[in-house]
């Protein structure tokens, strides 16, 4: 089929302050929508105890990261908490061009760049019920030292102020409610894409 007649997939961006529940909610969405796949970022952050290379992230050295960036292999990138994070370009492009849907769980800076590059992308901000709840979640996850939790909370406040730039804001007070809301958003946006394609 000529490329221009092929149906493109949905590019869904989910941003949220670290510890709000992006990973948890994204996993649930992937189990609901079989056509939805997740972009795996590259990062220079060391893996947490429960994380696996190639599954949660591609863990790379700074040298490897800078090489990828120089070669234009990253669609977008950002630095967070002293580490670099980036979205591999080729996988996103291929997935969308194959008519499959893709989810990018990335920070506010990355989301802004994606919006510029791919204006038809759909952006959702996942909001914690409060900073106190966010702190509890970060502490409960047990992956960050108290000083890192404090850093993440300070950045969270700045990120939450950017929620108005998103197409949708979903409150993650309960996992069940947030997933139900996102399920509706994805279904609606898929239907819009289908209508545009005919
Ligand atoms: P992120 O990917 O945004 O950094 P995670 O998905 O790792 O966040 O979630 C951080 C912690 O918060 C995890 O322990 C997760 O189980 C918990 N969590 C996520 N959503 C909720 C919720 N709605 N209520 C209570 N705890 C939650
Ligand atoms: P964490 O270290 O908690 O896994 O992630 C820290 C922050 O980096 C989170 O806000 C997360 O969404 C963001 N992040 C993860 N991957 C990427 C990416 O590829 N690009 C950008 N811009 N941010 C990312």
PDB file of C-alpha atoms and ligand atoms in Angstrom:
ATOM      1  CA  UNK A   1       0.000   0.000   0.000  1.00  0.00           C
ATOM      2  CA  UNK A   2       1.419   3.478  -0.772  1.00  0.00           C
ATOM      3  CA  UNK A   3       2.854   5.002   2.414  1.00  0.00           C
ATOM      4  CA  UNK A   4       0.529   8.033   2.357  1.00  0.00           C
ATOM      5  CA  UNK A   5      -2.579   5.785   2.352  1.00  0.00           C
ATOM      6  CA  UNK A   6      -1.409   3.697   5.292  1.00  0.00           C
ATOM      7  CA  UNK A   7      -3.141   4.305   8.609  1.00  0.00           C
ATOM      8  CA  UNK A   8      -0.773   5.656  11.219  1.00  0.00           C
ATOM      9  CA  UNK A   9      -0.914   4.554  14.822  1.00  0.00           C
ATOM     10  CA  UNK A  10      -1.631   6.735  17.845  1.00  0.00           C
ATOM     11  CA  UNK A  11       1.309   8.341  19.611  1.00  0.00           C
ATOM     12  CA  UNK A  12       0.332   8.723  23.261  1.00  0.00           C
ATOM     13  CA  UNK A  13       2.546  10.687  25.636  1.00  0.00           C
ATOM     14  CA  UNK A  14       2.046  10.255  29.378  1.00  0.00           C
ATOM     15  CA  UNK A  15       3.909  12.569  31.729  1.00  0.00           C
ATOM     16  CA  UNK A  16       3.743  12.634  35.486  1.00  0.00           C
ATOM     17  CA  UNK A  17       6.013  13.563  38.332  1.00  0.00           C
ATOM     18  CA  UNK A  18       8.392  10.758  39.230  1.00  0.00           C
ATOM     19  CA  UNK A  19       6.626   8.323  41.585  1.00  0.00           C
ATOM     20  CA  UNK A  20       3.098   9.347  40.575  1.00  0.00           C
ATOM     21  CA  UNK A  21       2.327   6.038  38.870  1.00  0.00           C
ATOM     22  CA  UNK A  22       3.300   6.289  35.164  1.00  0.00           C
ATOM     23  CA  UNK A  23       4.881   2.852  35.075  1.00  0.00           C
ATOM     24  CA  UNK A  24       2.033   1.219  36.998  1.00  0.00           C
ATOM     25  CA  UNK A  25      -0.705   2.787  34.831  1.00  0.00           C
ATOM     26  CA  UNK A  26       1.190   2.247  31.561  1.00  0.00           C
ATOM     27  CA  UNK A  27       1.523  -1.484  32.259  1.00  0.00           C
ATOM     28  CA  UNK A  28      -2.243  -1.734  32.824  1.00  0.00           C
ATOM     29  CA  UNK A  29      -2.944   0.116  29.553  1.00  0.00           C
ATOM     30  CA  UNK A  30      -0.654  -2.222  27.632  1.00  0.00           C
ATOM     31  CA  UNK A  31      -2.620  -5.196  28.945  1.00  0.00           C
ATOM     32  CA  UNK A  32      -5.934  -3.601  27.842  1.00  0.00           C
ATOM     33  CA  UNK A  33      -4.931  -2.506  24.320  1.00  0.00           C
ATOM     34  CA  UNK A  34      -3.201  -5.277  22.338  1.00  0.00           C
ATOM     35  CA  UNK A  35      -2.259  -2.831  19.560  1.00  0.00           C
ATOM     36  CA  UNK A  36      -0.481  -0.572  22.055  1.00  0.00           C
ATOM     37  CA  UNK A  37       3.223  -0.907  22.663  1.00  0.00           C
ATOM     38  CA  UNK A  38       5.585   1.025  24.900  1.00  0.00           C
ATOM     39  CA  UNK A  39       8.679   2.921  23.815  1.00  0.00           C
ATOM     40  CA  UNK A  40      11.709   1.910  25.854  1.00  0.00           C
ATOM     41  CA  UNK A  41      13.970   4.827  26.688  1.00  0.00           C
ATOM     42  CA  UNK A  42      17.720   4.800  26.984  1.00  0.00           C
ATOM     43  CA  UNK A  43      19.107   6.148  30.225  1.00  0.00           C
ATOM     44  CA  UNK A  44      22.423   6.706  31.912  1.00  0.00           C
ATOM     45  CA  UNK A  45      20.731   6.109  35.313  1.00  0.00           C
ATOM     46  CA  UNK A  46      21.858   2.876  36.964  1.00  0.00           C
ATOM     47  CA  UNK A  47      19.136   0.189  37.106  1.00  0.00           C
ATOM     48  CA  UNK A  48      17.047  -0.141  40.264  1.00  0.00           C
ATOM     49  CA  UNK A  49      16.962  -3.560  41.932  1.00  0.00           C
ATOM     50  CA  UNK A  50      13.787  -4.678  40.147  1.00  0.00           C
ATOM     51  CA  UNK A  51      14.691  -3.253  36.728  1.00  0.00           C
ATOM     52  CA  UNK A  52      15.964  -5.187  33.736  1.00  0.00           C
ATOM     53  CA  UNK A  53      17.998  -3.916  30.805  1.00  0.00           C
ATOM     54  CA  UNK A  54      15.871  -3.927  27.636  1.00  0.00           C
ATOM     55  CA  UNK A  55      12.643  -4.289  29.611  1.00  0.00           C
ATOM     56  CA  UNK A  56      12.371  -1.169  31.760  1.00  0.00           C
ATOM     57  CA  UNK A  57      15.050   0.895  30.032  1.00  0.00           C
ATOM     58  CA  UNK A  58      18.102   0.394  27.888  1.00  0.00           C
ATOM     59  CA  UNK A  59      20.801   1.206  30.429  1.00  0.00           C
ATOM     60  CA  UNK A  60      23.769   2.810  28.698  1.00  0.00           C
ATOM     61  CA  UNK A  61      26.954   4.631  29.628  1.00  0.00           C
ATOM     62  CA  UNK A  62      27.194   8.398  29.179  1.00  0.00           C
ATOM     63  CA  UNK A  63      29.575   7.778  26.276  1.00  0.00           C
ATOM     64  CA  UNK A  64      27.033   5.540  24.523  1.00  0.00           C
ATOM     65  CA  UNK A  65      24.234   8.041  25.202  1.00  0.00           C
ATOM     66  CA  UNK A  66      26.179  10.961  23.733  1.00  0.00           C
ATOM     67  CA  UNK A  67      27.090   8.842  20.702  1.00  0.00           C
ATOM     68  CA  UNK A  68      23.415   7.996  20.068  1.00  0.00           C
ATOM     69  CA  UNK A  69      22.464  11.637  20.466  1.00  0.00           C
ATOM     70  CA  UNK A  70      25.187  12.790  18.072  1.00  0.00           C
ATOM     71  CA  UNK A  71      24.094  10.253  15.454  1.00  0.00           C
ATOM     72  CA  UNK A  72      20.496  11.554  15.651  1.00  0.00           C
ATOM     73  CA  UNK A  73      19.200   8.250  17.016  1.00  0.00           C
ATOM     74  CA  UNK A  74      17.143   9.978  19.731  1.00  0.00           C
ATOM     75  CA  UNK A  75      13.785  11.531  18.910  1.00  0.00           C
ATOM     76  CA  UNK A  76      14.063  13.626  22.088  1.00  0.00           C
ATOM     77  CA  UNK A  77      16.182  13.613  25.207  1.00  0.00           C
ATOM     78  CA  UNK A  78      16.369  15.313  28.589  1.00  0.00           C
ATOM     79  CA  UNK A  79      18.427  15.351  31.718  1.00  0.00           C
ATOM     80  CA  UNK A  80      16.762  14.519  35.042  1.00  0.00           C
ATOM     81  CA  UNK A  81      18.292  14.209  38.505  1.00  0.00           C
ATOM     82  CA  UNK A  82      21.808  14.196  37.032  1.00  0.00           C
ATOM     83  CA  UNK A  83      21.101  11.455  34.475  1.00  0.00           C
ATOM     84  CA  UNK A  84      20.216  11.489  30.790  1.00  0.00           C
ATOM     85  CA  UNK A  85      17.082   9.943  29.290  1.00  0.00           C
ATOM     86  CA  UNK A  86      16.104   9.658  25.623  1.00  0.00           C
ATOM     87  CA  UNK A  87      13.569   8.110  23.276  1.00  0.00           C
ATOM     88  CA  UNK A  88      15.032   5.934  20.495  1.00  0.00           C
ATOM     89  CA  UNK A  89      13.747   7.407  17.246  1.00  0.00           C
ATOM     90  CA  UNK A  90      13.649   4.377  14.964  1.00  0.00           C
ATOM     91  CA  UNK A  91      11.304   2.232  17.085  1.00  0.00           C
ATOM     92  CA  UNK A  92       8.743   5.023  17.502  1.00  0.00           C
ATOM     93  CA  UNK A  93       8.765   5.836  13.800  1.00  0.00           C
ATOM     94  CA  UNK A  94       8.421   2.221  12.701  1.00  0.00           C
ATOM     95  CA  UNK A  95       5.642   1.444  15.195  1.00  0.00           C
ATOM     96  CA  UNK A  96       3.506   4.424  14.172  1.00  0.00           C
ATOM     97  CA  UNK A  97       4.133   3.878  10.451  1.00  0.00           C
ATOM     98  CA  UNK A  98       3.114   0.214  10.852  1.00  0.00           C
ATOM     99  CA  UNK A  99      -0.262   1.444  12.157  1.00  0.00           C
ATOM    100  CA  UNK A 100       0.443   0.413  15.742  1.00  0.00           C
ATOM    101  CA  UNK A 101      -0.083   2.636  18.769  1.00  0.00           C
ATOM    102  CA  UNK A 102       2.798   3.679  20.974  1.00  0.00           C
ATOM    103  CA  UNK A 103       3.040   5.055  24.482  1.00  0.00           C
ATOM    104  CA  UNK A 104       5.874   7.324  25.615  1.00  0.00           C
ATOM    105  CA  UNK A 105       6.137   7.751  29.403  1.00  0.00           C
ATOM    106  CA  UNK A 106       8.423  10.774  29.499  1.00  0.00           C
ATOM    107  CA  UNK A 107       8.928  14.002  31.406  1.00  0.00           C
ATOM    108  CA  UNK A 108       7.455  17.432  30.701  1.00  0.00           C
ATOM    109  CA  UNK A 109      10.502  18.674  28.736  1.00  0.00           C
ATOM    110  CA  UNK A 110      10.422  15.609  26.476  1.00  0.00           C
ATOM    111  CA  UNK A 111       6.657  15.936  25.990  1.00  0.00           C
ATOM    112  CA  UNK A 112       7.089  19.543  24.831  1.00  0.00           C
ATOM    113  CA  UNK A 113       9.638  18.456  22.244  1.00  0.00           C
ATOM    114  CA  UNK A 114       7.406  15.632  20.994  1.00  0.00           C
ATOM    115  CA  UNK A 115       4.523  18.094  20.629  1.00  0.00           C
ATOM    116  CA  UNK A 116       6.704  20.265  18.349  1.00  0.00           C
ATOM    117  CA  UNK A 117       7.949  17.312  16.309  1.00  0.00           C
ATOM    118  CA  UNK A 118       4.662  15.379  16.110  1.00  0.00           C
ATOM    119  CA  UNK A 119       1.746  17.805  16.558  1.00  0.00           C
ATOM    120  CA  UNK A 120      -0.847  15.023  16.166  1.00  0.00           C
ATOM    121  CA  UNK A 121       0.476  13.226  19.279  1.00  0.00           C
ATOM    122  CA  UNK A 122      -1.917  13.009  22.254  1.00  0.00           C
ATOM    123  CA  UNK A 123      -0.631  14.213  25.623  1.00  0.00           C
ATOM    124  CA  UNK A 124      -1.868  13.156  29.060  1.00  0.00           C
ATOM    125  CA  UNK A 125      -0.631  14.486  32.384  1.00  0.00           C
ATOM    126  CA  UNK A 126      -1.070  12.119  35.296  1.00  0.00           C
ATOM    127  CA  UNK A 127      -1.624  14.152  38.460  1.00  0.00           C
ATOM    128  CA  UNK A 128      -0.936  12.935  41.991  1.00  0.00           C
ATOM    129  CA  UNK A 129      -3.736  13.690  44.496  1.00  0.00           C
ATOM    130  CA  UNK A 130      -1.250  15.759  46.550  1.00  0.00           C
ATOM    131  CA  UNK A 131       2.456  16.280  47.187  1.00  0.00           C
ATOM    132  CA  UNK A 132       2.028  14.378  50.472  1.00  0.00           C
ATOM    133  CA  UNK A 133       0.642  11.375  48.562  1.00  0.00           C
ATOM    134  CA  UNK A 134       3.473  11.605  46.060  1.00  0.00           C
ATOM    135  CA  UNK A 135       6.007  11.575  48.885  1.00  0.00           C
ATOM    136  CA  UNK A 136       4.317   8.487  50.364  1.00  0.00           C
ATOM    137  CA  UNK A 137       4.464   6.718  46.981  1.00  0.00           C
ATOM    138  CA  UNK A 138       8.113   7.586  46.422  1.00  0.00           C
ATOM    139  CA  UNK A 139       8.989   6.430  49.932  1.00  0.00           C
ATOM    140  CA  UNK A 140       6.794   3.331  49.534  1.00  0.00           C
ATOM    141  CA  UNK A 141       8.510   2.368  46.277  1.00  0.00           C
ATOM    142  CA  UNK A 142      11.704   2.214  48.285  1.00  0.00           C
ATOM    143  CA  UNK A 143      13.991   2.880  45.325  1.00  0.00           C
ATOM    144  CA  UNK A 144      15.185   6.385  46.172  1.00  0.00           C
ATOM    145  CA  UNK A 145      17.141   7.760  49.115  1.00  0.00           C
ATOM    146  CA  UNK A 146      15.450  10.516  51.171  1.00  0.00           C
ATOM    147  CA  UNK A 147      17.624  13.208  49.561  1.00  0.00           C
ATOM    148  CA  UNK A 148      16.600  11.962  46.086  1.00  0.00           C
ATOM    149  CA  UNK A 149      12.938  11.885  47.136  1.00  0.00           C
ATOM    150  CA  UNK A 150      13.263  15.535  48.152  1.00  0.00           C
ATOM    151  CA  UNK A 151      14.788  16.406  44.755  1.00  0.00           C
ATOM    152  CA  UNK A 152      11.998  14.549  42.956  1.00  0.00           C
ATOM    153  CA  UNK A 153       9.322  16.370  44.992  1.00  0.00           C
ATOM    154  CA  UNK A 154      10.798  19.792  44.207  1.00  0.00           C
ATOM    155  CA  UNK A 155      10.765  19.006  40.488  1.00  0.00           C
ATOM    156  CA  UNK A 156       7.253  17.504  40.785  1.00  0.00           C
ATOM    157  CA  UNK A 157       5.854  20.865  41.869  1.00  0.00           C
ATOM    158  CA  UNK A 158       7.345  22.564  38.815  1.00  0.00           C
ATOM    159  CA  UNK A 159       6.052  19.808  36.521  1.00  0.00           C
ATOM    160  CA  UNK A 160       2.526  19.959  37.973  1.00  0.00           C
ATOM    161  CA  UNK A 161       2.381  23.652  37.049  1.00  0.00           C
ATOM    162  CA  UNK A 162       2.782  22.591  33.395  1.00  0.00           C
ATOM    163  CA  UNK A 163      -0.250  20.275  33.395  1.00  0.00           C
ATOM    164  CA  UNK A 164      -2.320  22.932  31.598  1.00  0.00           C
ATOM    165  CA  UNK A 165      -0.258  22.390  28.434  1.00  0.00           C
ATOM    166  CA  UNK A 166      -1.588  18.838  28.084  1.00  0.00           C
ATOM    167  CA  UNK A 167      -4.637  17.611  26.146  1.00  0.00           C
ATOM    168  CA  UNK A 168      -5.902  15.733  29.214  1.00  0.00           C
ATOM    169  CA  UNK A 169      -5.190  15.737  32.940  1.00  0.00           C
ATOM    170  CA  UNK A 170      -5.966  12.457  34.709  1.00  0.00           C
ATOM    171  CA  UNK A 171      -5.960  12.296  38.492  1.00  0.00           C
ATOM    172  CA  UNK A 172      -4.221   9.172  39.759  1.00  0.00           C
ATOM    173  CA  UNK A 173      -6.047   8.949  43.074  1.00  0.00           C
ATOM    174  CA  UNK A 174      -6.918   5.324  42.529  1.00  0.00           C
ATOM    175  CA  UNK A 175      -5.249   3.085  39.955  1.00  0.00           C
ATOM    176  CA  UNK A 176      -8.655   1.723  38.905  1.00  0.00           C
ATOM    177  CA  UNK A 177     -10.134   5.190  38.223  1.00  0.00           C
ATOM    178  CA  UNK A 178      -7.057   6.476  36.412  1.00  0.00           C
ATOM    179  CA  UNK A 179      -6.900   3.395  34.170  1.00  0.00           C
ATOM    180  CA  UNK A 180     -10.632   3.665  33.391  1.00  0.00           C
ATOM    181  CA  UNK A 181     -10.225   7.316  32.404  1.00  0.00           C
ATOM    182  CA  UNK A 182      -7.190   6.618  30.255  1.00  0.00           C
ATOM    183  CA  UNK A 183      -8.971   3.689  28.637  1.00  0.00           C
ATOM    184  CA  UNK A 184     -11.695   6.078  27.514  1.00  0.00           C
ATOM    185  CA  UNK A 185      -9.178   8.644  26.265  1.00  0.00           C
ATOM    186  CA  UNK A 186      -7.290   6.063  24.189  1.00  0.00           C
ATOM    187  CA  UNK A 187     -10.534   4.665  22.714  1.00  0.00           C
ATOM    188  CA  UNK A 188     -11.791   8.167  21.812  1.00  0.00           C
ATOM    189  CA  UNK A 189      -8.486   9.197  20.257  1.00  0.00           C
ATOM    190  CA  UNK A 190      -8.329   5.937  18.268  1.00  0.00           C
ATOM    191  CA  UNK A 191     -11.809   6.628  16.934  1.00  0.00           C
ATOM    192  CA  UNK A 192     -10.760  10.164  15.923  1.00  0.00           C
ATOM    193  CA  UNK A 193      -7.769   8.720  14.035  1.00  0.00           C
ATOM    194  CA  UNK A 194     -10.019   6.211  12.274  1.00  0.00           C
ATOM    195  CA  UNK A 195     -12.402   8.980  11.176  1.00  0.00           C
ATOM    196  CA  UNK A 196      -9.482  11.044   9.833  1.00  0.00           C
ATOM    197  CA  UNK A 197      -8.241   8.074   7.811  1.00  0.00           C
ATOM    198  CA  UNK A 198     -11.459   7.565   5.796  1.00  0.00           C
TER     199      UNK A 198
HETATM  200  P1  LIG B   1       6.476   6.433  38.095  1.00  0.00           P
HETATM  201  O1  LIG B   1       6.655   5.439  36.986  1.00  0.00           O
HETATM  202  O2  LIG B   1       5.593   7.583  37.710  1.00  0.00           O
HETATM  203  O3  LIG B   1       7.776   6.907  38.668  1.00  0.00           O
HETATM  204  P2  LIG B   1       5.457   4.147  39.634  1.00  0.00           P
HETATM  205  O4  LIG B   1       4.495   3.524  38.666  1.00  0.00           O
HETATM  206  O5  LIG B   1       6.778   3.480  39.852  1.00  0.00           O
HETATM  207  O6  LIG B   1       5.683   5.697  39.300  1.00  0.00           O
HETATM  208  O7  LIG B   1       4.674   4.267  41.019  1.00  0.00           O
HETATM  209  C1  LIG B   1       5.325   4.704  42.220  1.00  0.00           C
HETATM  210  C2  LIG B   1       4.713   3.962  43.423  1.00  0.00           C
HETATM  211  O8  LIG B   1       3.376   4.418  43.632  1.00  0.00           O
HETATM  212  C3  LIG B   1       4.635   2.444  43.200  1.00  0.00           C
HETATM  213  O9  LIG B   1       4.979   1.801  44.396  1.00  0.00           O
HETATM  214  C4  LIG B   1       3.160   2.219  42.833  1.00  0.00           C
HETATM  215  O10 LIG B   1       2.722   0.948  43.228  1.00  0.00           O
HETATM  216  C5  LIG B   1       2.463   3.321  43.648  1.00  0.00           C
HETATM  217  N1  LIG B   1       1.198   3.804  43.033  1.00  0.00           N
HETATM  218  C6  LIG B   1       0.955   4.086  41.746  1.00  0.00           C
HETATM  219  N2  LIG B   1      -0.312   4.535  41.569  1.00  0.00           N
HETATM  220  C7  LIG B   1      -0.876   4.550  42.808  1.00  0.00           C
HETATM  221  C8  LIG B   1      -2.173   4.906  43.323  1.00  0.00           C
HETATM  222  N3  LIG B   1      -3.154   5.371  42.541  1.00  0.00           N
HETATM  223  N4  LIG B   1      -2.390   4.784  44.658  1.00  0.00           N
HETATM  224  C9  LIG B   1      -1.406   4.342  45.482  1.00  0.00           C
HETATM  225  N5  LIG B   1      -0.172   3.978  45.082  1.00  0.00           N
HETATM  226  C10 LIG B   1       0.094   4.083  43.749  1.00  0.00           C
HETATM  227  P1  LIG B   2      13.009   7.541  36.597  1.00  0.00           P
HETATM  228  O1  LIG B   2      14.442   7.724  36.950  1.00  0.00           O
HETATM  229  O2  LIG B   2      12.094   7.761  37.795  1.00  0.00           O
HETATM  230  O3  LIG B   2      12.724   6.238  35.879  1.00  0.00           O
HETATM  231  O4  LIG B   2      12.628   8.690  35.551  1.00  0.00           O
HETATM  232  C1  LIG B   2      12.890  10.025  35.853  1.00  0.00           C
HETATM  233  C2  LIG B   2      12.135  10.917  34.884  1.00  0.00           C
HETATM  234  O5  LIG B   2      12.647  10.752  33.555  1.00  0.00           O
HETATM  235  C3  LIG B   2      10.641  10.605  34.798  1.00  0.00           C
HETATM  236  O6  LIG B   2       9.930  11.840  34.798  1.00  0.00           O
HETATM  237  C4  LIG B   2      10.495   9.921  33.473  1.00  0.00           C
HETATM  238  O7  LIG B   2       9.227  10.105  32.884  1.00  0.00           O
HETATM  239  C5  LIG B   2      11.554  10.639  32.659  1.00  0.00           C
HETATM  240  N1  LIG B   2      11.950   9.896  31.449  1.00  0.00           N
HETATM  241  C6  LIG B   2      12.097   8.562  31.297  1.00  0.00           C
HETATM  242  N2  LIG B   2      12.454   8.276  30.038  1.00  0.00           N
HETATM  243  C7  LIG B   2      12.509   9.452  29.374  1.00  0.00           C
HETATM  244  C8  LIG B   2      12.809   9.803  28.010  1.00  0.00           C
HETATM  245  O8  LIG B   2      13.101   8.996  27.152  1.00  0.00           O
HETATM  246  N3  LIG B   2      12.765  11.122  27.719  1.00  0.00           N
HETATM  247  C9  LIG B   2      12.456  12.076  28.636  1.00  0.00           C
HETATM  248  N4  LIG B   2      12.410  13.327  28.219  1.00  0.00           N
HETATM  249  N5  LIG B   2      12.165  11.783  29.919  1.00  0.00           N
HETATM  250  C10 LIG B   2      12.189  10.480  30.274  1.00  0.00           C
END
